[in-house]
mmCIF file of C-alpha atoms and ligand atoms in Angstrom:
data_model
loop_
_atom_site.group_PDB
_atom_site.id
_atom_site.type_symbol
_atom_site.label_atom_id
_atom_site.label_comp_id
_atom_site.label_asym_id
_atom_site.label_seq_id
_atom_site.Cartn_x
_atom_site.Cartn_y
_atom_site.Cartn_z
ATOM 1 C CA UNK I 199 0.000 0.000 0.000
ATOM 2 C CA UNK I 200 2.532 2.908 1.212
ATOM 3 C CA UNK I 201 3.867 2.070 -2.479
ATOM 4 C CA UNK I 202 0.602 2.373 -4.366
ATOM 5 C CA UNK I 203 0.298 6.067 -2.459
ATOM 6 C CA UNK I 204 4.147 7.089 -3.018
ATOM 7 C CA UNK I 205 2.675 6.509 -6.364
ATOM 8 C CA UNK I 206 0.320 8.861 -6.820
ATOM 9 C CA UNK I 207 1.797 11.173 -4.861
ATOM 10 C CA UNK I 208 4.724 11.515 -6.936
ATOM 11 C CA UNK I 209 2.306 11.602 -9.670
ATOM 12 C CA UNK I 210 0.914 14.558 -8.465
ATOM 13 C CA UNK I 211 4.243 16.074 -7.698
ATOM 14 C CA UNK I 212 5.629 15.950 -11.002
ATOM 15 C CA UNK I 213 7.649 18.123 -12.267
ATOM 16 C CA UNK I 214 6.466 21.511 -13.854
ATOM 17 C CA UNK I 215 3.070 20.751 -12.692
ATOM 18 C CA UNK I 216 0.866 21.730 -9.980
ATOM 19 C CA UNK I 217 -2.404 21.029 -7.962
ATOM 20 C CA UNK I 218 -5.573 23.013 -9.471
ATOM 21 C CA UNK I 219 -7.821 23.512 -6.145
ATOM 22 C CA UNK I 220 -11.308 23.952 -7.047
ATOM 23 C CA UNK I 221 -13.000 22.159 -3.829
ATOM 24 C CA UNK I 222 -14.500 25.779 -2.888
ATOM 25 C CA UNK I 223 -18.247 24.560 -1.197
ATOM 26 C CA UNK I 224 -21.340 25.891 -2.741
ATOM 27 C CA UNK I 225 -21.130 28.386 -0.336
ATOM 28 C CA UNK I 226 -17.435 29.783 -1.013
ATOM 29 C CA UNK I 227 -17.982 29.402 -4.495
ATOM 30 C CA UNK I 228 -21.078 31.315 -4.296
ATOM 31 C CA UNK I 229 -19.492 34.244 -2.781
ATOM 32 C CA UNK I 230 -17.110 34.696 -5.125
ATOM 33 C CA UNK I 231 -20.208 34.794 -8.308
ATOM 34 C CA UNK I 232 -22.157 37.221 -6.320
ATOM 35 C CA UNK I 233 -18.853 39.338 -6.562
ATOM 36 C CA UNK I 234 -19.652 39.243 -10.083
ATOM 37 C CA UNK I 235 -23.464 39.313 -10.385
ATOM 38 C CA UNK I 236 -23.363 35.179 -11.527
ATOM 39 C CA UNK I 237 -26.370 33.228 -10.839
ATOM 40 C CA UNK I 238 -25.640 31.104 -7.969
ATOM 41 C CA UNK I 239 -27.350 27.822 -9.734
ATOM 42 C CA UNK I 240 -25.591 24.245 -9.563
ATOM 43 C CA UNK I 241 -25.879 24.556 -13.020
ATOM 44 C CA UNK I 242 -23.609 27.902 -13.067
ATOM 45 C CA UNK I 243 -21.312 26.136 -10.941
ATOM 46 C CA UNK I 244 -21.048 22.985 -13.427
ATOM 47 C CA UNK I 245 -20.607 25.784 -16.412
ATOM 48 C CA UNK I 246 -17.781 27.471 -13.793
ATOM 49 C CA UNK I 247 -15.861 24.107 -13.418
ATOM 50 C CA UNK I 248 -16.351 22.808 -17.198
ATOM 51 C CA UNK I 249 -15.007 25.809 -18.250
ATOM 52 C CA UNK I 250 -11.588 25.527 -16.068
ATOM 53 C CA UNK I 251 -11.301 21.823 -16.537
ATOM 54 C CA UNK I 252 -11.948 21.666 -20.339
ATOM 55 C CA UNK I 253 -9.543 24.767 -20.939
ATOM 56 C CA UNK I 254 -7.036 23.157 -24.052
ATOM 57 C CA UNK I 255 -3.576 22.184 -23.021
ATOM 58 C CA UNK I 256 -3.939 22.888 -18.666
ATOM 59 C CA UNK I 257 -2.777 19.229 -18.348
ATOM 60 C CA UNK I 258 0.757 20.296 -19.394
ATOM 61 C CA UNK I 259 0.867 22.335 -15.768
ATOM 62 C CA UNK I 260 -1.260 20.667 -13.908
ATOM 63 C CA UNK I 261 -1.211 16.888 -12.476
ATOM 64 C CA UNK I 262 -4.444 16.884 -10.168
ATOM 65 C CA UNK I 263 -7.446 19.293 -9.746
ATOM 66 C CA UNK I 264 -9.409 18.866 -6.297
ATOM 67 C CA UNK I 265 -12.864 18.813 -6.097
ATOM 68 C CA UNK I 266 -15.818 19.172 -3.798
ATOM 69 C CA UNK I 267 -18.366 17.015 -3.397
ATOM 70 C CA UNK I 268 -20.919 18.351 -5.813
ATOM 71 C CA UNK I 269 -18.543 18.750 -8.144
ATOM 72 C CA UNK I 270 -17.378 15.214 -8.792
ATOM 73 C CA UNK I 271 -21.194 13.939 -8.995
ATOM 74 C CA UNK I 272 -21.333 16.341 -11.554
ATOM 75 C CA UNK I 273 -20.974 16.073 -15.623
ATOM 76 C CA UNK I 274 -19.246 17.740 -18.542
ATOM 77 C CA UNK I 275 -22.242 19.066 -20.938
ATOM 78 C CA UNK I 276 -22.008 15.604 -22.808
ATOM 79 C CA UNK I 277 -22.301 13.692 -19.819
ATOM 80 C CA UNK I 278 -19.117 12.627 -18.609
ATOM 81 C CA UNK I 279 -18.501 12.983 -15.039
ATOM 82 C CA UNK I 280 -16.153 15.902 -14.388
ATOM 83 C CA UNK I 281 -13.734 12.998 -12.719
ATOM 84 C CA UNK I 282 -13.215 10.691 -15.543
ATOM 85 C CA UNK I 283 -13.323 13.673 -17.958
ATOM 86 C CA UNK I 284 -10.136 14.770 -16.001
ATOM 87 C CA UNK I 285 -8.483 10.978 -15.562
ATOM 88 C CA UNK I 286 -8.878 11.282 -19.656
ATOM 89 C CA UNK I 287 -6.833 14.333 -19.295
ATOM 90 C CA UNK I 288 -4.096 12.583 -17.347
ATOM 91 C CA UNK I 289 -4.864 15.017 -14.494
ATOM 92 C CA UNK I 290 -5.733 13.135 -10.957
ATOM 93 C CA UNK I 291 -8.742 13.457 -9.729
ATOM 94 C CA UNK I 292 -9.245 14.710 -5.780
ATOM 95 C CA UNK I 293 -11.652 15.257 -3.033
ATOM 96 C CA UNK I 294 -12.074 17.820 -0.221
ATOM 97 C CA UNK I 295 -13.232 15.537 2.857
ATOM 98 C CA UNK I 296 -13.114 17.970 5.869
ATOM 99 C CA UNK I 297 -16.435 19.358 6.636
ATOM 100 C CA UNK I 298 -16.941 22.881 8.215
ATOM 101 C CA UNK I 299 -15.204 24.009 11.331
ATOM 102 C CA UNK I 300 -16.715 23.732 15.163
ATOM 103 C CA UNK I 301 -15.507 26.305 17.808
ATOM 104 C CA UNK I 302 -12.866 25.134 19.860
ATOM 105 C CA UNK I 303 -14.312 24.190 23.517
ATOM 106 C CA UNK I 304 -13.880 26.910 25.951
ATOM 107 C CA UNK I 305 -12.748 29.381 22.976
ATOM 108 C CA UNK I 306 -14.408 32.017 21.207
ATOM 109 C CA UNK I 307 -12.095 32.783 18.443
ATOM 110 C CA UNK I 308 -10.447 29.125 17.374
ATOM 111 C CA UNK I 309 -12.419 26.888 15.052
ATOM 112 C CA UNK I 310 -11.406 22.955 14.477
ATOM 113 C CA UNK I 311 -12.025 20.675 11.174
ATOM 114 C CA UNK I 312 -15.489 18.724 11.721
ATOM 115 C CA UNK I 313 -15.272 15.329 9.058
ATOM 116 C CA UNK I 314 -14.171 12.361 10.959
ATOM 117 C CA UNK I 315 -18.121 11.044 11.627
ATOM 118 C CA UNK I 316 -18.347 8.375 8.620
ATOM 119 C CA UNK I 317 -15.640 9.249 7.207
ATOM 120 C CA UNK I 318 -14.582 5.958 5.932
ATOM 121 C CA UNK I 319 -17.939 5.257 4.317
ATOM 122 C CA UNK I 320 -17.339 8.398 2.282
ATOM 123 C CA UNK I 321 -13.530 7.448 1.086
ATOM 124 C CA UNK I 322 -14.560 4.504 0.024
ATOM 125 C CA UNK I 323 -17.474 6.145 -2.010
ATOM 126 C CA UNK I 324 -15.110 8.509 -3.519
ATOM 127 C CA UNK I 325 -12.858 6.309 -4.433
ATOM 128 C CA UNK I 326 -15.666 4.363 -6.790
ATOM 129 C CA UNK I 327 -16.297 7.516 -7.989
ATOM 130 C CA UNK I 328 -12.531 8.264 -9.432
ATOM 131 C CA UNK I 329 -10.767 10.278 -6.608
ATOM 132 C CA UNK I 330 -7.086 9.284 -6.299
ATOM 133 C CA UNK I 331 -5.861 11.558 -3.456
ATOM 134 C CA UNK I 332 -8.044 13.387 -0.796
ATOM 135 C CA UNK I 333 -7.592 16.874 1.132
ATOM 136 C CA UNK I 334 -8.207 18.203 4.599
ATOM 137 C CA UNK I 335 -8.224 21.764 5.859
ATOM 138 C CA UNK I 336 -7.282 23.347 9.026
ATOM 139 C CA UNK I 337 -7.963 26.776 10.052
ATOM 140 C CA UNK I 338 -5.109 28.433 12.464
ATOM 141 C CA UNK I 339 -5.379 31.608 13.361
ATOM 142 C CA UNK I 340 -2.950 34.033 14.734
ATOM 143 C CA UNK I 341 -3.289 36.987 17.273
ATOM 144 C CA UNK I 342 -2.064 38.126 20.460
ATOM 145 C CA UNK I 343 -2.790 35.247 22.267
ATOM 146 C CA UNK I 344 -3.040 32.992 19.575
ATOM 147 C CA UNK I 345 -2.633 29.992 18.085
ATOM 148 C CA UNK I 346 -3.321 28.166 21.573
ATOM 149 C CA UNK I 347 -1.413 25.078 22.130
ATOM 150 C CA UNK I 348 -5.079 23.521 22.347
ATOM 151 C CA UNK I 349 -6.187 24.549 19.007
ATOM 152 C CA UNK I 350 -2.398 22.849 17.389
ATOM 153 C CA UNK I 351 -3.130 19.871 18.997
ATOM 154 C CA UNK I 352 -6.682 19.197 18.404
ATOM 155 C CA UNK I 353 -6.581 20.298 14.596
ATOM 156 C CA UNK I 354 -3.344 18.042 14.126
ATOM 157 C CA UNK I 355 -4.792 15.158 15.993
ATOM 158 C CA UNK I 356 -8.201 14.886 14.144
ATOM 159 C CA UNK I 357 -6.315 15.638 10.720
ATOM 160 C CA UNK I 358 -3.700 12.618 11.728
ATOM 161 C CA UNK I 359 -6.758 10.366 12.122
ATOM 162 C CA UNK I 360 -8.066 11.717 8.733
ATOM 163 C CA UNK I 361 -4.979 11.076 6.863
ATOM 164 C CA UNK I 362 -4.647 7.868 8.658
ATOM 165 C CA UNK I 363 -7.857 6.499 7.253
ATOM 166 C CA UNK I 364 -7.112 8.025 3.693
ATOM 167 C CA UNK I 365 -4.266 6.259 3.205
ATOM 168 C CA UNK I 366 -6.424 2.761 4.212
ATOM 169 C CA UNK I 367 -9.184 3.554 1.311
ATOM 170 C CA UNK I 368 -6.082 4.145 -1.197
ATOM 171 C CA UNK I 369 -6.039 7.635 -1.373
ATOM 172 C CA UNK I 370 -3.233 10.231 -0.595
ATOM 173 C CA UNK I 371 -4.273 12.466 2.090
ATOM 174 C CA UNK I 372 -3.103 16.212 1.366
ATOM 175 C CA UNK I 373 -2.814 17.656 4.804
ATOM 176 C CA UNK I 374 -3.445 21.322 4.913
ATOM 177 C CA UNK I 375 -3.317 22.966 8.098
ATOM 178 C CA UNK I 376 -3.778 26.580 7.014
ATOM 179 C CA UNK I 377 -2.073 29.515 8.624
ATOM 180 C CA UNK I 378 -3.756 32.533 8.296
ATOM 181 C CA UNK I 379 -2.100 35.680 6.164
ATOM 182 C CA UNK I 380 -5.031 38.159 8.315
ATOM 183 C CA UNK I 381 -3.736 40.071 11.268
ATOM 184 C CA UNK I 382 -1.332 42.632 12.474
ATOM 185 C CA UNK I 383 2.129 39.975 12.840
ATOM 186 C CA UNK I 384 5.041 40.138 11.692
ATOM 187 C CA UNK I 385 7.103 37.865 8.647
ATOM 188 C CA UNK I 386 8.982 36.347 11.931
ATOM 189 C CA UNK I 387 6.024 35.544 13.794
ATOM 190 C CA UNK I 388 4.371 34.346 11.001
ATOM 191 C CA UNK I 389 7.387 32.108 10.470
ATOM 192 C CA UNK I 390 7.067 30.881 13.909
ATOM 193 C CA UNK I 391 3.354 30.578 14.302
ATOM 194 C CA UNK I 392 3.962 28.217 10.804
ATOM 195 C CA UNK I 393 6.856 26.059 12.673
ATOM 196 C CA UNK I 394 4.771 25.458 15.439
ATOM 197 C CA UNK I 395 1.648 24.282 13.681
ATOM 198 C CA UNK I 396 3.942 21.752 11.206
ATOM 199 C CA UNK I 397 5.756 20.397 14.315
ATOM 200 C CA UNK I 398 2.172 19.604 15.854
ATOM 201 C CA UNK I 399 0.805 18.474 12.929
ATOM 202 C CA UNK I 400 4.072 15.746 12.267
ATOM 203 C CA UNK I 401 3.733 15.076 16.148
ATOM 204 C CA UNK I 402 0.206 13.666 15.716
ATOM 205 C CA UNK I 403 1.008 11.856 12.132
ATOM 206 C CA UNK I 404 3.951 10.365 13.360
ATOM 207 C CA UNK I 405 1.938 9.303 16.444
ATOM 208 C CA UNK I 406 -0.701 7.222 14.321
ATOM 209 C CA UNK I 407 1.628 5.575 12.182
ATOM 210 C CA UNK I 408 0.666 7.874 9.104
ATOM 211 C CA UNK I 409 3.026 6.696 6.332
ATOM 212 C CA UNK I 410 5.250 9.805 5.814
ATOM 213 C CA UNK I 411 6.229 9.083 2.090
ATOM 214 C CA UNK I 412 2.316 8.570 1.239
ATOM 215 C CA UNK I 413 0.736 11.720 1.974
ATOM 216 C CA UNK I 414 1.206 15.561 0.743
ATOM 217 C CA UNK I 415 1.707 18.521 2.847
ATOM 218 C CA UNK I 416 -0.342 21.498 1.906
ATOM 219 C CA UNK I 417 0.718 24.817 3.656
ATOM 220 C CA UNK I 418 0.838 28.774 3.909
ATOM 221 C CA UNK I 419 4.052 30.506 2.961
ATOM 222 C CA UNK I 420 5.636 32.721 5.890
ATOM 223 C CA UNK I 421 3.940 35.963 5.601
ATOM 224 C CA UNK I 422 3.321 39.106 6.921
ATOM 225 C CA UNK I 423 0.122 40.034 8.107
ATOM 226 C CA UNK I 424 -2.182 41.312 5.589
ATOM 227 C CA UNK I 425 -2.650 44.641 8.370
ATOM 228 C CA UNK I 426 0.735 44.916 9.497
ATOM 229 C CA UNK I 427 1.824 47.538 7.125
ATOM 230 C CA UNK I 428 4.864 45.395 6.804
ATOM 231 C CA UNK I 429 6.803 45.139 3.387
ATOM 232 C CA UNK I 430 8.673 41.230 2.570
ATOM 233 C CA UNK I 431 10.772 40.556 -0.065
ATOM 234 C CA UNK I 432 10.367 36.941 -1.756
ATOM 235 C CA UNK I 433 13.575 36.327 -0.892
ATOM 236 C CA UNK I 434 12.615 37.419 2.556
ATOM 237 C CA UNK I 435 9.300 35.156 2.645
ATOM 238 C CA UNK I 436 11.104 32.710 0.717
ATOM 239 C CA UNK I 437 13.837 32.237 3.834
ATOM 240 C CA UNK I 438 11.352 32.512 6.119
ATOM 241 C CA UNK I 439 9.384 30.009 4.428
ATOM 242 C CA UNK I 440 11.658 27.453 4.145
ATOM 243 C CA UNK I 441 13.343 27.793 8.010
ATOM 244 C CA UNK I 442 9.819 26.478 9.154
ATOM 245 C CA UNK I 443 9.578 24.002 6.533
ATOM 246 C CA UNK I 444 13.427 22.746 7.628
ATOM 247 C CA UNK I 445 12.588 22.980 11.019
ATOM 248 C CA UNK I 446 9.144 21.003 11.195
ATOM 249 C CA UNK I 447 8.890 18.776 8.112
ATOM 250 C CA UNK I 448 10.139 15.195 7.997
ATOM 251 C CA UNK I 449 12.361 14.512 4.944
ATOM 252 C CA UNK I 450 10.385 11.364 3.925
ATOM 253 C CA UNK I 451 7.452 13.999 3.048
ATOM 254 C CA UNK I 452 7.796 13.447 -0.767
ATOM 255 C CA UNK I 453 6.620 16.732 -1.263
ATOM 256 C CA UNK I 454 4.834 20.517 0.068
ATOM 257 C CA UNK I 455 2.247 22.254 -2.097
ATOM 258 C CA UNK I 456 1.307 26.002 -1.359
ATOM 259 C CA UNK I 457 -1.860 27.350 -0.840
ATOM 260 C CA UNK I 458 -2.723 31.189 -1.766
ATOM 261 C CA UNK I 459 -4.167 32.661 0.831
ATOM 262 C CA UNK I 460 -5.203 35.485 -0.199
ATOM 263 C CA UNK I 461 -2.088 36.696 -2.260
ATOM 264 C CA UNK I 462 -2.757 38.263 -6.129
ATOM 265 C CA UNK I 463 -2.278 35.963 -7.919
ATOM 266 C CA UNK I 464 1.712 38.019 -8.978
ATOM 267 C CA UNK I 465 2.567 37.342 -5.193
ATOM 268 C CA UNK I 466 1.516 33.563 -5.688
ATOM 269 C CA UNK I 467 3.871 33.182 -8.591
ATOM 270 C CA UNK I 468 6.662 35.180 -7.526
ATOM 271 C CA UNK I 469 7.094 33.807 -3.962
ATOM 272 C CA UNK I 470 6.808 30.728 -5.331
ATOM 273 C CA UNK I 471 9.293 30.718 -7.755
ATOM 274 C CA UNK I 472 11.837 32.137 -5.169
ATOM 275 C CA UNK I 473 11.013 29.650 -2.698
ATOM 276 C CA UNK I 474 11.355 26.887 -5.441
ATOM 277 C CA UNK I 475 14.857 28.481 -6.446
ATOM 278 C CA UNK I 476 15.664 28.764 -2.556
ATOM 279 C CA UNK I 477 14.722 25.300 -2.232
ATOM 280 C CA UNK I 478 16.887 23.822 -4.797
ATOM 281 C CA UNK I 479 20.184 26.314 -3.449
ATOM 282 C CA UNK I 480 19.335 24.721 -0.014
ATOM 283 C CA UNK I 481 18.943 21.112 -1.033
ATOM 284 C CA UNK I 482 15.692 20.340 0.582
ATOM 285 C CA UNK I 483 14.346 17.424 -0.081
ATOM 286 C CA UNK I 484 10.680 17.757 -0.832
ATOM 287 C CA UNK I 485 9.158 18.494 -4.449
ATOM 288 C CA UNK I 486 7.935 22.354 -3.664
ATOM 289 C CA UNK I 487 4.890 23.242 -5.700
ATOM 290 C CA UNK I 488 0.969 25.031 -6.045
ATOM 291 C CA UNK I 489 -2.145 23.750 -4.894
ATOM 292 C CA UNK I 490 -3.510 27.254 -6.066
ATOM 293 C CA UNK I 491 -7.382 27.957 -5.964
ATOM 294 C CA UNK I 492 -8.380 32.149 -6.053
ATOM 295 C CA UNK I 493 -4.291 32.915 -7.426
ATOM 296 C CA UNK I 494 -4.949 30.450 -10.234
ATOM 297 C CA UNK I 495 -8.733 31.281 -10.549
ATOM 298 C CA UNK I 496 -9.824 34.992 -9.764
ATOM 299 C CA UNK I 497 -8.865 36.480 -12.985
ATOM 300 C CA UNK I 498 -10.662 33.751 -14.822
ATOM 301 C CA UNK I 499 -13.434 33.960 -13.084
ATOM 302 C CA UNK I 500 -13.538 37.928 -13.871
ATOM 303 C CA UNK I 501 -13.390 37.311 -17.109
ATOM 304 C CA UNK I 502 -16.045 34.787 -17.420
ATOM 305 C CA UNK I 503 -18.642 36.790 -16.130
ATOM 306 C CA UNK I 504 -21.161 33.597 -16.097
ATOM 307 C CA UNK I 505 -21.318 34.858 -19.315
ATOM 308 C CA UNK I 506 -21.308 32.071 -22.486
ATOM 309 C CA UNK I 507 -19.763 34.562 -24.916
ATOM 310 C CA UNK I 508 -16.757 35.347 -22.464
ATOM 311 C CA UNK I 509 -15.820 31.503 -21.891
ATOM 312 C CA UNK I 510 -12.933 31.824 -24.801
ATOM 313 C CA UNK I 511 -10.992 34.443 -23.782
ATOM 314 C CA UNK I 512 -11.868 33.289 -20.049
ATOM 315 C CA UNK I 513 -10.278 29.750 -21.108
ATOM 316 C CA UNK I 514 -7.176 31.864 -22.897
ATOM 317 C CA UNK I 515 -6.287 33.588 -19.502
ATOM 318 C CA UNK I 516 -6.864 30.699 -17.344
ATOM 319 C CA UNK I 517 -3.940 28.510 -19.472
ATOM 320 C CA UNK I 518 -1.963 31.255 -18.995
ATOM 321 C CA UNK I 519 -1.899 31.691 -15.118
ATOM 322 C CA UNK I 520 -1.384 27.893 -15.295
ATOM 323 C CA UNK I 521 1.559 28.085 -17.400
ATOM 324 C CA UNK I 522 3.040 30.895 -15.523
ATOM 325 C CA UNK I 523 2.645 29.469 -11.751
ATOM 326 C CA UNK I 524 3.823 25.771 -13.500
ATOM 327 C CA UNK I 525 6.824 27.705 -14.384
ATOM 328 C CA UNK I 526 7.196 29.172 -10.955
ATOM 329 C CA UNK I 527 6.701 25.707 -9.778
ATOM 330 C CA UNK I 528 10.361 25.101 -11.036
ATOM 331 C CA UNK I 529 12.039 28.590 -10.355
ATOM 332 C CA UNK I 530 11.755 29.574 -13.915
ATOM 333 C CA UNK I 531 9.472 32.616 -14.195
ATOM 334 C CA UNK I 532 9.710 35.199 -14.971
ATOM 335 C CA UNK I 533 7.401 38.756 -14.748
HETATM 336 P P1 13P X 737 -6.394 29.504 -2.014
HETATM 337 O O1 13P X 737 -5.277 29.226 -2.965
HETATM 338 O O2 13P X 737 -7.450 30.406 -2.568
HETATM 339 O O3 13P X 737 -5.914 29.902 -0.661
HETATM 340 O O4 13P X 737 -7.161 28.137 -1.786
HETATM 341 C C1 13P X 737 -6.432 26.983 -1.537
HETATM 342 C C2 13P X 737 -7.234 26.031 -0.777
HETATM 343 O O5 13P X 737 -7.346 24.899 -1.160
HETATM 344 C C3 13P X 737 -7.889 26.487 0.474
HETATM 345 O O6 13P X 737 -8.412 25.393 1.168
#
């Protein structure tokens, strides 16, 4: 078995390619149409993820796309379900598991990942249906008094038990616990909010036996805060970055995607592609890479509209920020 994941995971960690993430829930995704006016219809959201995943030539820079739920019960306009329509590609399909967030006991401000209730009866569903590799979110917040030690260890134990029972139904679990870019911190304290949450995270997966070279690592670059008024170069971030990553990440990880965040989609790609070229000076031994959703999507989704006559030139721009961020994805891009 830990072969059969190594597998796919180095699959999806090929190089020049990247993870497409387009798991937002109805909800998310609806937020982002009414930005735009779109009808927020199943149907628009079928049109919204044919468009992306039928765009000509996207398999060359990407090597999975993760999905939500709806999504991979849904179909292509002649039928074929959005998951085998990408296997056809060569492009892996994936699944978003986690479910919502629940407040922390005895906190107001700290949320942790709901899922683990019949969890196995839905791997093993999603696997029938064509997923290859599965993902789970964590929210971790920073402030004054914040991350609490409480909030680490509960998110990394249920997403250890997750990742545990992904890699029983088959399927590489992408563990994402995400640290928050919003707040008033600092690149350092970013950096060591980041270290913290990776070391509890590989506490808990080492604990239940996860095996290491079978499962992905999604995470936050080192940044920061979006209110702090303070300026980071890449190179900067990229350091940062990859200190936490050195510090906290097991070398048997095969590989660490990024998420956005909340970056423009310019920030996504640069950073990247310093980190990546960081990476490679430093010798680290995971596969660096995207697992982009709004850096990869935004400006595609601007251009769409929901509108039919748009979905060309919508297409155009979207295999262009693919192309770009899969040449980030191997410290070749440039602006
Ligand atoms: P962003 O790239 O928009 O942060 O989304 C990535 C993701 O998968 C969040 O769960």
């Amino acid at each position: 078995m830990p072969h059969a994941l190594n597998d796919i995971a180095q699959r999806l960690l090929a190089p020049g390619k990247g993870i497409l993430a387009a798991d937002e829930s109805m909800g998310t995704c609806d937020k982002r149409f009414d930005k735009y006016g779109i009808q927020k219809t199943p149907e628009m959201r079928r049109q919204w993820r044919e468009l992306l995943f039928s765009t000509p030539e996207i398999e060359k820079g990407l090597s999975g796309v993760i999905l939500f739920d709806e999504t991979i019960r849904q179909k292509t306009k002649d039928g074929v379900p959005f998951a085998k329509f990408l296997a056809a590609r060569g492009i892996l399909p994936g699944i978003k598991v986690d479910q919502k967030t629940e407040p922390l006991p005895d906190s107001f401000q700290e949320e942790v990942t709901k899922g683990l209730d019949g969890l196995s009866t839905r791997l093993s569903e999603y696997a029938k249906l064509g997923a290859k590799f599965t993902k789970w979110r964590a929210v971790i917040r920073i402030g004054d008094k914040l991350p609490t030690k409480q909030c680490l260890h509960e998110n990394a134990k249920r997403m250890a038990e997750y990742a545990g029972e992904s890699q029983i139904a088959g399927l590489v679990p992408i563990i994402e616990p995400e640290v928050l870019l919003h707040g008033t911190h600092s690149l350092l304290r970013s950096e060591k909010v980041l270290t913290e949450t990776l070391s509890a995270v590989f506490q808990e997966i080492q604990k239940a036996k996860v095996a290491l070279s079978g499962l992905i690592l999604k995470s936050s670059m080192a940044l920061p805060g979006n209110e702090s008024g303070e300026k980071a170069s890449a190179k900067q971030i990229a350091e940062a970055t990859l200190h936490a990553f050195f510090s906290a990440v097991p070398s048997e990880v095969p590989g660490i995607v990024f998420l956005s965040g909340g970056q423009t989609p310019e920030e996504a790609t640069v950073r990247l592609n310093e980190i990546v070229k960081m990476a490679k000076e430093q010798n680290a031994p995971w596969r660096i890479t995207f697992s982009y959703s709004r850096a990869l999507q935004d400006p595609v989704l601007k251009a769409w509209h929901g509108d039919e006559k748009n979905v060309q030139a919508a297409r155009e721009i979207f295999k262009e920020r693919v192309e770009e961020t899969a040449k980030a994805s191997e410290g070749r891009y440039t602006d």
